[in-house]
Every structure is written in structure tokens, then in C-alpha cells.
Amino acid sequence: MLPVLASTGTAAGHPFVRVGDGPRTLLVVPGLNDPLHTVGDSWWYPRLMALYLRRYADTHTGYMVSRPHGLASGTTVSDLARGYERVLDALDVGSVDVLGLSMGGFVVQHLAADDDRVDRAVLGLSGTRLSESGAAVVRRWRDRAAAGHWGPIYRDAAGILAAGARARLLQAGSFVYDRLFEPVDPTDFLVSADACLAFDGRRVCERVTAPTLVVGADRDPFFDEGDYRAAADALPDGRLAMLRGTGHEAVVEHPAAFDGTVRRFLSR
């Protein structure tokens, strides 16, 4: 069963899972790997995402919202953000807190800059542009995706998004997953990767008036500490929280540190 008070649906063509009945609304925007398995692609994946949203259910009605399949070639991060504006219209949201996870933070930068319904924004493990090493990872994944080699992407991502025994378990499981599943629309990942590689949000962040928290990690392969500091500095009302001794796995491996930081910011 889905966690208590959880439901699934579609808004403006975007599949979502909803958890909680808190007085405020939280929109969570997933990262680059969202097209590989959206919350609308299976019965089990939204249940996993609902478990994440439960961390915020006491204060917020939380929505994890995936992108639609069938992204047009040349779609930009700005285009994706306009899709999320339509989601807010469809949900009839008057005000919203937004959390962008990883490269979902790119989308949040545009959304917060262009939509005055955003009360508070969080760039969770996201800067204004990829570091050189981060861009190299995304290009490698894009090349593998173009060749239809999804398994190496899954295993590479598992080693980045988790650590230790959990990472090894996910990597082992990816061999089975790769045989049983493939992305609903493989081109969506290519389009998304191109959008991420082309993105530079420094000027975008200058237009964000909502209080915005940048949560960084000092062992992140996609953004270095300087990238995180530059993002916070570019925001008129920005602040930075650096997590030490961890990387992109912080969401999975260190929820007290990552989500605790986010929750404290959103509760102010």
C-alpha cells in the first residue's frame, strides 16, 4: 500500500505522487535521471518516492512531480520550468515551497525567478552549472544512452547516489533491472542531458527574489564547493549550507543532515 495520505495523479501532463495534508505546499523536482523511470511509469516507484515525501508530511502537502515523456529535441531547462508553472496552475496552488534535487535545482532556479507563487526555494545539491567533472559524467551517460547501454548508467548512478553496502546492492540489482526494463522514451534522457549541459543559471539566480537555500556537499562529483558558493552569492536572498564528508549520496545516506537542513529553512 501507499503510505498514509498518499495518492498519484497527473497535472498538466506531469505525473506526480502526493503525500501529506500539511498547511503548506511543497513541490519536489527530481534530477536528470527522472526520465529513466518517472513516478508514472510503474506501481512501485511512486511508493518509494512517497516514503521520501513523508519526511515533510507534517508541515507540507508534498508533491514529487516528474516530467512528461516525449520531450521535444532542443527542450531547455527554461522550457521544463514552464511545464512546472502549468503544474502549479493545474493544482490551483496559491503559494509553494520548491525543492530541486540535483539537476532538478536547475529547473527550480527558473521557476523561482519567473513565478511569484514561490515562497521559498531550495537547490538541493545543485549549483548554477555543472563543474567540469560533473559535465564529463553527464556526457558519458549521454553517450551510453545514445548507444542504448543503460546498465552502465544505472550502476554508475548507484555508486554516486548511494554508498557502501547500499550502493553495491543497487549496482548488483541493476543487472536484473536492465534486463527487465528500459526507459519508456529513451530520447527523453538525451534531451534532458543536453539541457543540463547547456544550462548556466548565474543570470537566472540574480532574478530570484524568494529566500533560497543552497545545500551543497564537499564530495559531490557534479558540483564543487566553489560552484555552490557562487550559486548562493548570485541569489539576492541566498544562503549556503555545506554538508561535509559526503557527496550526491547525502539525500539517501544522510537524511538527518540533508532533510534536516531543508526542513529548518522551510520552517522559518
Short mmCIF file of C-alpha atoms in Angstrom, two decimals:
data_model
loop_
_atom_site.label_atom_id
_atom_site.label_comp_id
_atom_site.label_asym_id
_atom_site.label_seq_id
_atom_site.Cartn_x
_atom_site.Cartn_y
_atom_site.Cartn_z
CA MET A 1 0.00 0.00 0.00
CA LEU A 2 0.99 3.63 -0.48
CA PRO A 3 1.98 5.45 2.71
CA VAL A 4 -0.89 7.07 4.60
CA LEU A 5 -2.45 10.03 2.79
CA ALA A 6 -0.52 9.30 -0.41
CA SER A 7 -2.00 9.41 -3.89
CA THR A 8 -0.89 9.56 -7.51
CA GLY A 9 -2.15 11.56 -10.44
CA THR A 10 -1.27 13.80 -13.37
CA ALA A 11 -1.21 17.59 -13.57
CA ALA A 12 -0.61 19.39 -16.86
CA GLY A 13 0.73 16.13 -18.29
CA HIS A 14 3.21 15.68 -15.44
CA PRO A 15 2.81 12.52 -13.29
CA PHE A 16 3.02 13.08 -9.57
CA VAL A 17 2.82 11.37 -6.20
CA ARG A 18 1.27 13.36 -3.35
CA VAL A 19 1.81 12.79 0.37
CA GLY A 20 0.51 14.55 3.45
CA ASP A 21 -2.06 17.20 4.24
CA GLY A 22 0.14 19.87 5.77
CA PRO A 23 -0.93 23.50 5.56
CA ARG A 24 1.78 24.44 3.06
CA THR A 25 2.59 23.01 -0.36
CA LEU A 26 5.97 21.56 -1.30
CA LEU A 27 6.88 20.83 -4.92
CA VAL A 28 9.85 18.48 -5.33
CA VAL A 29 11.54 18.47 -8.75
CA PRO A 30 13.68 15.37 -9.47
CA GLY A 31 17.00 15.40 -11.27
CA LEU A 32 18.50 14.27 -14.55
CA ASN A 33 17.65 10.59 -14.13
CA ASP A 34 13.91 11.25 -13.85
CA PRO A 35 13.24 10.18 -17.49
CA LEU A 36 14.75 6.76 -16.79
CA HIS A 37 11.79 5.96 -14.52
CA THR A 38 9.18 8.59 -13.70
CA VAL A 39 6.63 8.35 -10.90
CA GLY A 40 4.07 7.47 -13.56
CA ASP A 41 5.95 4.54 -15.10
CA SER A 42 5.19 1.78 -12.56
CA TRP A 43 3.15 0.90 -9.49
CA TRP A 44 6.15 0.60 -7.19
CA TYR A 45 8.28 3.66 -7.93
CA PRO A 46 5.82 6.26 -6.61
CA ARG A 47 5.71 4.26 -3.39
CA LEU A 48 9.45 4.76 -2.96
CA MET A 49 9.13 8.47 -3.67
CA ALA A 50 6.20 8.70 -1.24
CA LEU A 51 8.50 7.42 1.50
CA TYR A 52 10.80 10.34 0.77
CA LEU A 53 7.95 12.87 0.82
CA ARG A 54 6.85 11.62 4.24
CA ARG A 55 9.84 13.45 5.68
CA TYR A 56 7.92 16.69 5.05
CA ALA A 57 4.34 15.49 5.58
CA ASP A 58 3.85 17.09 9.00
CA THR A 59 4.30 20.61 7.64
CA HIS A 60 3.53 20.30 3.93
CA THR A 61 1.34 18.67 1.36
CA GLY A 62 4.18 17.33 -0.76
CA TYR A 63 4.25 16.60 -4.47
CA MET A 64 7.05 14.77 -6.26
CA VAL A 65 6.40 15.74 -9.89
CA SER A 66 8.11 14.05 -12.84
CA ARG A 67 8.45 15.45 -16.33
CA PRO A 68 6.21 14.14 -19.13
CA HIS A 69 7.52 11.73 -21.72
CA GLY A 70 8.04 12.83 -25.30
CA LEU A 71 10.27 15.85 -24.71
CA ALA A 72 10.96 17.70 -27.94
CA SER A 73 14.52 17.91 -29.22
CA GLY A 74 16.09 21.16 -28.10
CA THR A 75 13.98 21.45 -24.95
CA THR A 76 15.75 23.76 -22.49
CA VAL A 77 15.70 23.99 -18.71
CA SER A 78 13.56 27.11 -19.11
CA ASP A 79 11.06 25.08 -21.14
CA LEU A 80 10.93 22.44 -18.40
CA ALA A 81 10.31 25.14 -15.78
CA ARG A 82 7.36 26.49 -17.76
CA GLY A 83 5.91 22.99 -17.62
CA TYR A 84 6.08 23.14 -13.82
CA GLU A 85 4.34 26.53 -13.87
CA ARG A 86 1.48 24.80 -15.66
CA VAL A 87 1.54 22.12 -12.96
CA LEU A 88 1.03 24.79 -10.30
CA ASP A 89 -1.85 26.18 -12.37
CA ALA A 90 -3.45 22.73 -12.63
CA LEU A 91 -3.06 22.09 -8.89
CA ASP A 92 -4.51 25.55 -8.16
CA VAL A 93 -1.60 26.35 -5.86
CA GLY A 94 -1.55 29.88 -4.48
CA SER A 95 1.90 29.69 -2.89
CA VAL A 96 4.51 26.95 -2.84
CA ASP A 97 7.88 25.96 -1.46
CA VAL A 98 10.06 24.27 -4.09
CA LEU A 99 12.89 21.78 -3.68
CA GLY A 100 15.02 20.86 -6.67
CA LEU A 101 17.08 17.71 -6.22
CA SER A 102 20.38 17.67 -8.09
CA MET A 103 19.77 18.96 -11.60
CA GLY A 104 16.14 19.49 -10.65
CA GLY A 105 17.64 22.56 -9.00
CA PHE A 106 18.28 23.97 -12.47
CA VAL A 107 14.53 23.88 -13.10
CA VAL A 108 13.84 25.44 -9.70
CA GLN A 109 16.11 28.39 -10.50
CA HIS A 110 13.95 29.32 -13.49
CA LEU A 111 10.72 28.56 -11.65
CA ALA A 112 11.66 30.74 -8.68
CA ALA A 113 12.85 33.54 -10.97
CA ASP A 114 9.71 33.61 -13.11
CA ASP A 115 6.81 32.62 -10.83
CA ASP A 116 5.87 34.78 -7.85
CA ARG A 117 3.96 31.91 -6.25
CA VAL A 118 7.30 30.55 -4.98
CA ASP A 119 7.65 31.40 -1.28
CA ARG A 120 10.92 29.61 -0.58
CA ALA A 121 13.27 27.68 -2.83
CA VAL A 122 15.89 25.03 -2.14
CA LEU A 123 18.65 23.99 -4.52
CA GLY A 124 19.40 20.56 -3.10
CA LEU A 125 22.86 19.50 -4.28
CA SER A 126 22.62 21.88 -7.21
CA GLY A 127 24.68 24.83 -8.40
CA THR A 128 24.15 27.19 -11.30
CA ARG A 129 26.05 25.00 -13.75
CA LEU A 130 27.88 21.69 -13.82
CA SER A 131 31.52 21.52 -12.82
CA GLU A 132 33.97 20.19 -15.40
CA SER A 133 33.93 16.78 -13.75
CA GLY A 134 30.13 16.86 -13.50
CA ALA A 135 29.77 17.71 -17.17
CA ALA A 136 32.11 14.83 -18.02
CA VAL A 137 29.85 12.41 -16.11
CA VAL A 138 26.74 13.68 -17.88
CA ARG A 139 28.41 13.47 -21.30
CA ARG A 140 29.49 9.90 -20.55
CA TRP A 141 25.96 8.96 -19.57
CA ARG A 142 24.59 10.66 -22.66
CA ASP A 143 26.95 8.72 -24.92
CA ARG A 144 25.95 5.45 -23.28
CA ALA A 145 22.26 6.31 -23.55
CA ALA A 146 22.63 7.15 -27.24
CA ALA A 147 24.10 3.68 -27.73
CA GLY A 148 21.30 2.06 -25.72
CA HIS A 149 23.66 0.97 -22.94
CA TRP A 150 21.52 1.70 -19.89
CA GLY A 151 23.07 -0.76 -17.44
CA PRO A 152 26.36 1.15 -17.06
CA ILE A 153 24.37 4.32 -16.37
CA TYR A 154 22.35 2.59 -13.64
CA ARG A 155 25.48 1.19 -11.99
CA ASP A 156 27.37 4.46 -12.26
CA ALA A 157 24.43 6.37 -10.79
CA ALA A 158 24.03 3.86 -7.95
CA GLY A 159 27.63 4.46 -6.93
CA ILE A 160 27.01 8.22 -6.88
CA LEU A 161 23.57 8.30 -5.25
CA ALA A 162 24.32 5.74 -2.54
CA ALA A 163 27.34 4.47 -0.63
CA GLY A 164 28.76 1.30 0.88
CA ALA A 165 26.60 -1.81 1.02
CA ARG A 166 23.54 0.04 -0.28
CA ALA A 167 25.41 1.12 -3.41
CA ARG A 168 26.74 -2.39 -4.00
CA LEU A 169 23.24 -3.84 -3.61
CA LEU A 170 21.78 -1.34 -6.07
CA GLN A 171 24.57 -1.99 -8.55
CA ALA A 172 24.00 -5.74 -8.34
CA GLY A 173 20.26 -5.29 -8.76
CA SER A 174 20.79 -3.11 -11.81
CA PHE A 175 21.85 -6.17 -13.83
CA VAL A 176 18.37 -7.64 -13.35
CA TYR A 177 16.62 -4.30 -13.76
CA ASP A 178 18.45 -3.66 -17.02
CA ARG A 179 17.18 -6.95 -18.45
CA LEU A 180 13.56 -6.35 -17.42
CA PHE A 181 13.06 -2.63 -18.02
CA GLU A 182 14.10 0.11 -20.36
CA PRO A 183 13.08 3.79 -20.36
CA VAL A 184 9.62 4.48 -21.76
CA ASP A 185 11.08 7.09 -24.13
CA PRO A 186 14.87 6.83 -24.36
CA THR A 187 15.19 10.19 -26.14
CA ASP A 188 13.89 11.98 -23.04
CA PHE A 189 17.15 11.27 -21.26
CA LEU A 190 19.20 12.57 -24.19
CA VAL A 191 17.15 15.77 -24.34
CA SER A 192 17.43 16.23 -20.57
CA ALA A 193 21.19 15.65 -20.60
CA ASP A 194 21.63 18.23 -23.37
CA ALA A 195 19.54 20.73 -21.41
CA CYS A 196 21.67 20.21 -18.29
CA LEU A 197 24.93 20.52 -20.19
CA ALA A 198 23.79 23.80 -21.78
CA PHE A 199 22.47 25.35 -18.57
CA ASP A 200 24.08 28.34 -16.88
CA GLY A 201 21.89 29.81 -14.15
CA ARG A 202 24.07 32.65 -12.92
CA ARG A 203 21.92 35.35 -14.54
CA VAL A 204 18.77 33.43 -13.66
CA CYS A 205 19.63 33.37 -9.96
CA GLU A 206 20.06 37.14 -9.97
CA ARG A 207 16.30 37.39 -10.67
CA VAL A 208 15.20 35.13 -7.80
CA THR A 209 13.67 37.24 -5.03
CA ALA A 210 12.39 34.39 -2.85
CA PRO A 211 14.61 33.29 0.06
CA THR A 212 16.67 30.44 -1.34
CA LEU A 213 18.83 27.82 0.34
CA VAL A 214 21.68 26.11 -1.48
CA VAL A 215 22.55 22.74 0.09
CA GLY A 216 25.97 21.58 -1.06
CA ALA A 217 28.27 18.65 -0.32
CA ASP A 218 32.05 18.78 -0.38
CA ARG A 219 32.48 15.41 -2.13
CA ASP A 220 29.94 15.96 -4.89
CA PRO A 221 31.08 14.80 -8.35
CA PHE A 222 28.72 17.21 -10.15
CA PHE A 223 29.46 20.49 -8.35
CA ASP A 224 32.44 21.62 -6.32
CA GLU A 225 32.30 23.86 -3.27
CA GLY A 226 33.08 26.93 -5.34
CA ASP A 227 30.07 26.20 -7.54
CA TYR A 228 27.80 26.06 -4.51
CA ARG A 229 29.21 29.28 -3.08
CA ALA A 230 28.81 31.03 -6.44
CA ALA A 231 25.16 29.98 -6.58
CA ALA A 232 24.45 31.32 -3.09
CA ASP A 233 26.29 34.56 -3.89
CA ALA A 234 24.29 35.06 -7.10
CA LEU A 235 20.98 34.86 -5.24
CA PRO A 236 19.72 38.18 -3.79
CA ASP A 237 18.41 36.35 -0.69
CA GLY A 238 20.58 33.26 -0.84
CA ARG A 239 22.27 31.24 1.86
CA LEU A 240 24.55 28.21 1.78
CA ALA A 241 24.64 25.06 3.89
CA MET A 242 27.62 22.80 3.13
CA LEU A 243 27.47 19.16 4.19
CA ARG A 244 30.90 17.73 4.99
CA GLY A 245 32.22 14.28 4.25
CA THR A 246 29.50 13.38 1.78
CA GLY A 247 28.54 13.85 -1.85
CA HIS A 248 25.50 13.32 -4.03
CA GLU A 249 24.51 10.38 -1.83
CA ALA A 250 23.55 12.74 1.00
CA VAL A 251 19.81 12.52 0.23
CA VAL A 252 19.83 8.73 0.63
CA GLU A 253 22.60 8.16 3.15
CA HIS A 254 22.30 11.23 5.40
CA PRO A 255 18.63 12.24 5.59
CA ALA A 256 19.00 13.84 9.02
CA ALA A 257 21.67 16.18 7.68
CA PHE A 258 20.16 16.86 4.27
CA ASP A 259 16.43 16.98 5.01
CA GLY A 260 17.01 18.37 8.48
CA THR A 261 18.75 21.36 6.90
CA VAL A 262 15.94 21.81 4.38
CA ARG A 263 13.19 21.47 6.98
CA ARG A 264 14.77 24.06 9.26
CA PHE A 265 14.97 26.51 6.37
CA LEU A 266 11.38 25.93 5.28
CA SER A 267 10.08 26.34 8.84
CA ARG A 268 11.42 29.88 9.27
#
